[in-house]
mmCIF file of C-alpha atoms in Angstrom:
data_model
loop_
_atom_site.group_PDB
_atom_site.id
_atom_site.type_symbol
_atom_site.label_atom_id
_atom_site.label_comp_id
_atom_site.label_asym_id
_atom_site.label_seq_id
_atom_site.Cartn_x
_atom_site.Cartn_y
_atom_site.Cartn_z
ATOM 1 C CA UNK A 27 54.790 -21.825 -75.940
ATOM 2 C CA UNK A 28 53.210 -23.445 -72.681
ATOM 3 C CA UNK A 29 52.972 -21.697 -69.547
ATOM 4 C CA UNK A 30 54.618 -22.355 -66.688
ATOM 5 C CA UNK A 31 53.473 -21.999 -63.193
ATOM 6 C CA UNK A 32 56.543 -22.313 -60.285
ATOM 7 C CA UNK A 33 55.062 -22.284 -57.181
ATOM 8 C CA UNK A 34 57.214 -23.166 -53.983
ATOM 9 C CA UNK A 35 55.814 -24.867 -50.484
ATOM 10 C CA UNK A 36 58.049 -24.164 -47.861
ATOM 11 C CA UNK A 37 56.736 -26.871 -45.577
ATOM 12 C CA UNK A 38 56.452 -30.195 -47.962
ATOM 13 C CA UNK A 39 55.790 -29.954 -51.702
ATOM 14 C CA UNK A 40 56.782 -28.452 -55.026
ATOM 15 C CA UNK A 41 54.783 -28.225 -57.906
ATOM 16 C CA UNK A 42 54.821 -26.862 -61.329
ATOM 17 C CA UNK A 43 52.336 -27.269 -64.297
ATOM 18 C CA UNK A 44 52.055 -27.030 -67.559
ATOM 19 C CA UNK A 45 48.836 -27.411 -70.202
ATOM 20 C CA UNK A 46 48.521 -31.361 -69.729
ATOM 21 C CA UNK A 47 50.140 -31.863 -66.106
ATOM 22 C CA UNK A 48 51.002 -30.831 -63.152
ATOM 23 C CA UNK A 49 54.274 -32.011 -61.869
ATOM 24 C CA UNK A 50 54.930 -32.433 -58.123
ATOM 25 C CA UNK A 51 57.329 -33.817 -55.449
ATOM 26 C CA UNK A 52 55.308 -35.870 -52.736
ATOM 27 C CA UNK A 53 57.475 -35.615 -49.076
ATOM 28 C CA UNK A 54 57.434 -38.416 -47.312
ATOM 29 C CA UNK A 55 59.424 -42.357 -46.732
ATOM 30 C CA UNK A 56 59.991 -42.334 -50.651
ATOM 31 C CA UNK A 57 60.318 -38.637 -51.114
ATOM 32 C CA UNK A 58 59.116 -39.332 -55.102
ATOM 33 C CA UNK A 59 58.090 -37.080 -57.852
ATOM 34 C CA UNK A 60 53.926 -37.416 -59.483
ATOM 35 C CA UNK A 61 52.236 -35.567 -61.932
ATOM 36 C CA UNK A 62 48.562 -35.053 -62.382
ATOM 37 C CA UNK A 63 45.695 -33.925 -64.537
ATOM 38 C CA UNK A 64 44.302 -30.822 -63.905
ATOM 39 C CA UNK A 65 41.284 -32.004 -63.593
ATOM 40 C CA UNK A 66 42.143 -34.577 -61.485
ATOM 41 C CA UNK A 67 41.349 -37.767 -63.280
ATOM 42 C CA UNK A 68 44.900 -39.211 -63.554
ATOM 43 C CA UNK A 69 47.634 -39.391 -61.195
ATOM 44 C CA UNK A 70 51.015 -41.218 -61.676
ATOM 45 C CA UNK A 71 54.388 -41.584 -60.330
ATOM 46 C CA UNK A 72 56.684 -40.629 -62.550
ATOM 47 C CA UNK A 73 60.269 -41.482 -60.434
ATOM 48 C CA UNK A 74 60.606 -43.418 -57.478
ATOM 49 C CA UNK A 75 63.109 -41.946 -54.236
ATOM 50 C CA UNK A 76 63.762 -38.593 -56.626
ATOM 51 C CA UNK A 77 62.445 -35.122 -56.563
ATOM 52 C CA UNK A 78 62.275 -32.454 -59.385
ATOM 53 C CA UNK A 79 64.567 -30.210 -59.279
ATOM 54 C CA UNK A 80 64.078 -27.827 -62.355
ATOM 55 C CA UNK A 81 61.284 -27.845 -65.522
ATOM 56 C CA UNK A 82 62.403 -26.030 -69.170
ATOM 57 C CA UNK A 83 60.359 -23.021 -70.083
ATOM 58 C CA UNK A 84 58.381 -25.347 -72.667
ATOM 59 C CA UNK A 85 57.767 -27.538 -70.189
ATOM 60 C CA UNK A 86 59.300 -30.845 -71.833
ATOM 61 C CA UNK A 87 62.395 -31.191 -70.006
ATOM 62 C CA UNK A 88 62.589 -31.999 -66.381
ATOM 63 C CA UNK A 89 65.364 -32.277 -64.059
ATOM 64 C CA UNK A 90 65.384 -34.628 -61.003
ATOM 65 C CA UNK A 91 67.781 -35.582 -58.096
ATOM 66 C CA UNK A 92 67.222 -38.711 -56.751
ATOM 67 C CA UNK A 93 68.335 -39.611 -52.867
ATOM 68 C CA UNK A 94 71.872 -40.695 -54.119
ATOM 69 C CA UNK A 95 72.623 -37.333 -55.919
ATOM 70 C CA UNK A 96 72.187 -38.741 -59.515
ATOM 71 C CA UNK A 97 70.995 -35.592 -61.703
ATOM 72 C CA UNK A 98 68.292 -36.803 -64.246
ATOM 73 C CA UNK A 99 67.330 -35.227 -67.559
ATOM 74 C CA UNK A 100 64.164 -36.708 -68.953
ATOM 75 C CA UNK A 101 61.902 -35.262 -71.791
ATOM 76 C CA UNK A 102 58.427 -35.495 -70.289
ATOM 77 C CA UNK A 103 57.074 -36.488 -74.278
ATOM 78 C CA UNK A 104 59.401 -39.441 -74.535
ATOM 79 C CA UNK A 105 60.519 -40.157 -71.699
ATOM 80 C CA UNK A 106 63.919 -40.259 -72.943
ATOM 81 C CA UNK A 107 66.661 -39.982 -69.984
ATOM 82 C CA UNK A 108 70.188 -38.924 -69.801
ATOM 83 C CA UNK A 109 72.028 -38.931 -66.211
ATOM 84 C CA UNK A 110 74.866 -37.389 -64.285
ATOM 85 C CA UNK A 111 75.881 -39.142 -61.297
ATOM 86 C CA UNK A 112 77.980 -36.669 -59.750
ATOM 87 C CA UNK A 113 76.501 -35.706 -56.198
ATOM 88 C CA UNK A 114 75.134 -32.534 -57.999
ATOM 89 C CA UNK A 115 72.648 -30.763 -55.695
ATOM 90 C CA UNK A 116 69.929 -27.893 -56.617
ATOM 91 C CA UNK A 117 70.562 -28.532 -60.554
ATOM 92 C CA UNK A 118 68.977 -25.768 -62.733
ATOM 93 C CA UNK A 119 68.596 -25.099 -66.752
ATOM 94 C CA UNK A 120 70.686 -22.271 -68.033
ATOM 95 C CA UNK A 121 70.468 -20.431 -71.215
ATOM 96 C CA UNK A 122 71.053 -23.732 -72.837
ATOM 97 C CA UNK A 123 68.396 -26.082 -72.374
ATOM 98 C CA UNK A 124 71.041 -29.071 -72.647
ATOM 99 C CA UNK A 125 73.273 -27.441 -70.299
ATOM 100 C CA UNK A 126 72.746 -26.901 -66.392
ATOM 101 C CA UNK A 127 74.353 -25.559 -63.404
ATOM 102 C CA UNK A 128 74.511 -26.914 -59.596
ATOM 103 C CA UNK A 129 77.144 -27.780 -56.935
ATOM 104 C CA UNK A 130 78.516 -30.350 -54.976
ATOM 105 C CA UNK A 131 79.081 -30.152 -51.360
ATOM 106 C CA UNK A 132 82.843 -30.665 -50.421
ATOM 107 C CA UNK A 133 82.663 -31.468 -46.561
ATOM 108 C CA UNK A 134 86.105 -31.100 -45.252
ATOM 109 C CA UNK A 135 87.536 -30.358 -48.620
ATOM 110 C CA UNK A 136 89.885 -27.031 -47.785
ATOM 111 C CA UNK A 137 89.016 -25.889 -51.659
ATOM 112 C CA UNK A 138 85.268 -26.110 -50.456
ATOM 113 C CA UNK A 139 82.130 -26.750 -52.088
ATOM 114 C CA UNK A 140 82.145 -26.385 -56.239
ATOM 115 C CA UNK A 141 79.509 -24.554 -58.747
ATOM 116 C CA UNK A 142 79.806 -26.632 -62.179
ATOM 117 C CA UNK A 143 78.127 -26.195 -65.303
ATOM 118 C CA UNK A 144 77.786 -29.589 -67.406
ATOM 119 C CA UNK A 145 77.090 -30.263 -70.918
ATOM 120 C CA UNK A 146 74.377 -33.231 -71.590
ATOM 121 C CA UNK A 147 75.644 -33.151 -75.165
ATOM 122 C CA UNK A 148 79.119 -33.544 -74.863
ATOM 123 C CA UNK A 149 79.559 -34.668 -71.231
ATOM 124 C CA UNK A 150 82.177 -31.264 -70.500
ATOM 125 C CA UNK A 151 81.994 -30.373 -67.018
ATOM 126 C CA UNK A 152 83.262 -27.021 -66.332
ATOM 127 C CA UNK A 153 83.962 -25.863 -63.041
ATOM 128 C CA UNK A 154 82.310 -22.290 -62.728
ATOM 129 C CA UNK A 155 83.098 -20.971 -58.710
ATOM 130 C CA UNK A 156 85.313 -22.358 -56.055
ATOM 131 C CA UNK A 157 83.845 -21.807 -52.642
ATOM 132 C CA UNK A 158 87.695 -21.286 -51.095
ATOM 133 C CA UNK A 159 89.564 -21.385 -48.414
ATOM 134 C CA UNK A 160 88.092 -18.952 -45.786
ATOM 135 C CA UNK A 161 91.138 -16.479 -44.866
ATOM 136 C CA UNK A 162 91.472 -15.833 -41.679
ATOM 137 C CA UNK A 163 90.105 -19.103 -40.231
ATOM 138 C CA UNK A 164 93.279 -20.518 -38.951
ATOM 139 C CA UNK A 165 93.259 -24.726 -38.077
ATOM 140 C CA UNK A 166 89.762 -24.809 -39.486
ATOM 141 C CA UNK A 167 88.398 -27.953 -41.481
ATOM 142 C CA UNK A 168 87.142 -27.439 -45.180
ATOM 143 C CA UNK A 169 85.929 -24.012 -47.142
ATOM 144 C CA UNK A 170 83.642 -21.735 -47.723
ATOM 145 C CA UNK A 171 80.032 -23.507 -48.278
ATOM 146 C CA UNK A 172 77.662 -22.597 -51.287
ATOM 147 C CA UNK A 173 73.830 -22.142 -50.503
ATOM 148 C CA UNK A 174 70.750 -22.597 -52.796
ATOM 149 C CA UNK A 175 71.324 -20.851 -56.347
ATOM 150 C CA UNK A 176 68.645 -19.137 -58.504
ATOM 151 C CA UNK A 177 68.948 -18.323 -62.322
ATOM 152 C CA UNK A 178 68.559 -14.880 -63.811
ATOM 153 C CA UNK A 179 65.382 -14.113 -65.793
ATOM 154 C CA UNK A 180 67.626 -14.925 -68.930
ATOM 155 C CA UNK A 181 69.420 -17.645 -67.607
ATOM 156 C CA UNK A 182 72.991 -16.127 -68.657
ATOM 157 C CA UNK A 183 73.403 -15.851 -64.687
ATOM 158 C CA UNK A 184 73.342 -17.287 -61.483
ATOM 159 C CA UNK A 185 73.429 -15.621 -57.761
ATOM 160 C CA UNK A 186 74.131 -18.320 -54.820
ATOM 161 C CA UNK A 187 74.864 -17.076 -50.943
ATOM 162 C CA UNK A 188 78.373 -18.213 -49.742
ATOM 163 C CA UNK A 189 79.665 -18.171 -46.344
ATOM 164 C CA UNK A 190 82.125 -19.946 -43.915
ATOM 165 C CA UNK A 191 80.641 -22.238 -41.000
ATOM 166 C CA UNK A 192 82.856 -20.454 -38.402
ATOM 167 C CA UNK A 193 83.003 -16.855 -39.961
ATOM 168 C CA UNK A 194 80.280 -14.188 -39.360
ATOM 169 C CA UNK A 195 79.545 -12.892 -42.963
ATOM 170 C CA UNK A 196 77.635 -14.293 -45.707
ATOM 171 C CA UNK A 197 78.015 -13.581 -49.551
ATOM 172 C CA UNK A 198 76.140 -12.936 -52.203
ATOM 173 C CA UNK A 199 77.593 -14.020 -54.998
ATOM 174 C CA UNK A 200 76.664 -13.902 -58.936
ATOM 175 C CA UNK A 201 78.509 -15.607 -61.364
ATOM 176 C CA UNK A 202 78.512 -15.388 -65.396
ATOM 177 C CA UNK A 203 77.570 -19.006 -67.073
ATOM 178 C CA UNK A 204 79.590 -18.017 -69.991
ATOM 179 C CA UNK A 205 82.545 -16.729 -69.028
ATOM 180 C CA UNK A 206 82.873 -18.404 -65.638
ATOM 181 C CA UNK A 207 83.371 -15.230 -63.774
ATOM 182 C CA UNK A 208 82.644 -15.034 -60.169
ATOM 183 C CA UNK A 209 82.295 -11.777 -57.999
ATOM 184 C CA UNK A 210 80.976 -10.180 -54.578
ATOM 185 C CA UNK A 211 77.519 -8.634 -54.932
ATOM 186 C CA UNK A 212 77.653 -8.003 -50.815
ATOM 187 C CA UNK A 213 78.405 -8.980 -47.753
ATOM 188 C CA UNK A 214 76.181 -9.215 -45.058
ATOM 189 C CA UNK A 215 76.552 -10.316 -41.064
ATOM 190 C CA UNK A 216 74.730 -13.465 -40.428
ATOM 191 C CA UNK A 217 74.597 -16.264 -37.857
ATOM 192 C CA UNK A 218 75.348 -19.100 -40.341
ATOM 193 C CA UNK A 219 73.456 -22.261 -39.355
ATOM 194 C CA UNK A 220 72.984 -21.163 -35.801
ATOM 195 C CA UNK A 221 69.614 -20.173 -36.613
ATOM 196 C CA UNK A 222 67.528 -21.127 -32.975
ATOM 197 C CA UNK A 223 63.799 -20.685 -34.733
ATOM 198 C CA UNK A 224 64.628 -22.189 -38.293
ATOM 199 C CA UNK A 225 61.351 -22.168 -39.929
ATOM 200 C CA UNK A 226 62.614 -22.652 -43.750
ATOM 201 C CA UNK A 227 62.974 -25.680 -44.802
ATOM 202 C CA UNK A 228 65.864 -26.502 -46.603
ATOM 203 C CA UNK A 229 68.029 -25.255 -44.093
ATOM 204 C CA UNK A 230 66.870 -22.009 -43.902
ATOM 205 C CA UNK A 231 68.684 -20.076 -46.932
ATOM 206 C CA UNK A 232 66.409 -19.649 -50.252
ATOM 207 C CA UNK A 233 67.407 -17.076 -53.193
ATOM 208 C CA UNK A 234 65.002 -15.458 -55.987
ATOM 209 C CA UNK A 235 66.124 -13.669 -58.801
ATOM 210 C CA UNK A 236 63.239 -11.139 -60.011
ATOM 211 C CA UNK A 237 62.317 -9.702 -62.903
ATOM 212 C CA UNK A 238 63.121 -6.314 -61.767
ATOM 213 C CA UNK A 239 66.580 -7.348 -61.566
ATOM 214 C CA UNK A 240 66.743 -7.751 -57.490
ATOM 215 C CA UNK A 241 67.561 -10.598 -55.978
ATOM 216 C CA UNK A 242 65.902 -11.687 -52.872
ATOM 217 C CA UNK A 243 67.295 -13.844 -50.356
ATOM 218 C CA UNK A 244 67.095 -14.986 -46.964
ATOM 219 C CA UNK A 245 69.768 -15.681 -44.592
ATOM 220 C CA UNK A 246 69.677 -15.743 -40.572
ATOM 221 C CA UNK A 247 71.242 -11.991 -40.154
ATOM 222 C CA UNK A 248 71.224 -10.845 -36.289
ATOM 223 C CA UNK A 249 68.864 -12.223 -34.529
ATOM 224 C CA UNK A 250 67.637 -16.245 -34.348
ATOM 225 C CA UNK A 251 65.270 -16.147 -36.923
ATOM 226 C CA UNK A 252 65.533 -15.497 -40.559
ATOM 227 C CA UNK A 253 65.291 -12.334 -42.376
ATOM 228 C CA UNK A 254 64.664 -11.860 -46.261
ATOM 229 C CA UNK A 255 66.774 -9.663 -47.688
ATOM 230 C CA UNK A 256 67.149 -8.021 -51.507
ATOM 231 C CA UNK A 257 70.149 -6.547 -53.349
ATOM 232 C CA UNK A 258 70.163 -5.312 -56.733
ATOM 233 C CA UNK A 259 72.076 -7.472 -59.193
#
């Protein structure tokens, strides 16, 4: 089986390689998605205005999101392609190489933003987590908001941070692919997007789920700048 390598630039750039390539999204007007040779010798776009957003373990399948929030499943030998256009965002391969995982934003949606998992062989689209209704937010405008998820080491689970724009907690939340079973790993006090020194891009919330079974995160806790955090799973 080929080896992976996930490496993650927090200014620009993502890469990821395998035996032959090395895949890459290139920031910039067209924010596109290359690969090249190790060695350097070839270098080729590979989709225009999309970035990757996921690789298999073998390395042949690859998803992208392109600027319009079209999900993309191509196999890197044939270039074969399926889509989802479905304003998915931060797509990831599960268990199930033909199924994934991401969620949509729901601006001003009271049920707030949703955590699907979708089938590319039989087009189901099951709605995993919620984000709800924030209690205790009277006359506020939509729901709880869903930040960056991260797949466990087998890919049975995935932890995302969830929190309410006016509130003054943050989640961490782990649900089961499976079963669709959502719970609280902790709560934690954080200033939400108020952030004055945001120096993560991405909006300043990232999540990693180790192989020693923490997950690490980082969210903007008391102070203006961001901390990273870990809680075991």
């Amino acid at each position: 089986m080929k080896r992976i390598l996930l490496l993650s630039l927090l200014a620009t750039s993502g890469f990821s390689q395998t035996a032959e390539w090395i895949y890459y999204n290139k920031a910039g007007d067209t924010n596109s998605a290359y690969r090249i040779k190790p060695d350097g010798t070839e270098n080729e776009l590979i989709m225009d205005n999309a970035g990757i957003s996921d690789i298999s373990e073998d390395g042949l399948k690859i998803l992208f999101l392109d600027n319009n929030g079209i999900i993309s499943l191509i196999d890197s030998e044939s270039m074969d392609t399926l889509t989802l256009d479905n304003g998915g965002v931060n797509a990831r391969f599960t268990y199930d190489e033909n199924v994934i995982i991401y969620y949509k934003y729901m601006t001003g949606d009271p049920s707030g933003d949703q955590l699907y998992k979708y089938s590319f062989i039989d087009s189901s689209l099951i709605l995993i987590e919620a984000g709800g209704e924030a209690e205790g937010q009277p006359g506020e405008s939509g729901g709880n908001q869903i930040k960056h998820i991260t797949m466990s080491p087998d890919k049975q689970k995935v932890a995302f941070l969830r929190y309410h724009p006016s509130g003054d907690n943050i989640e961490v939340m782990v649900a089961d692919i499976q079963s669709g079973e959502a719970s609280i790993l902790g709560t934690f006090p954080s200033l939400g997007n108020n952030c004055t020194n945001d120096i993560i891009a991405g909006g300043g919330y990232q999540t990693y789920w180790a192989e020693d079974d923490y997950i690490y995160f980082t969210i903007c806790e008391t102070s203006t700048e961001h901390q990273l955090l870990k809680i075991h799973s």
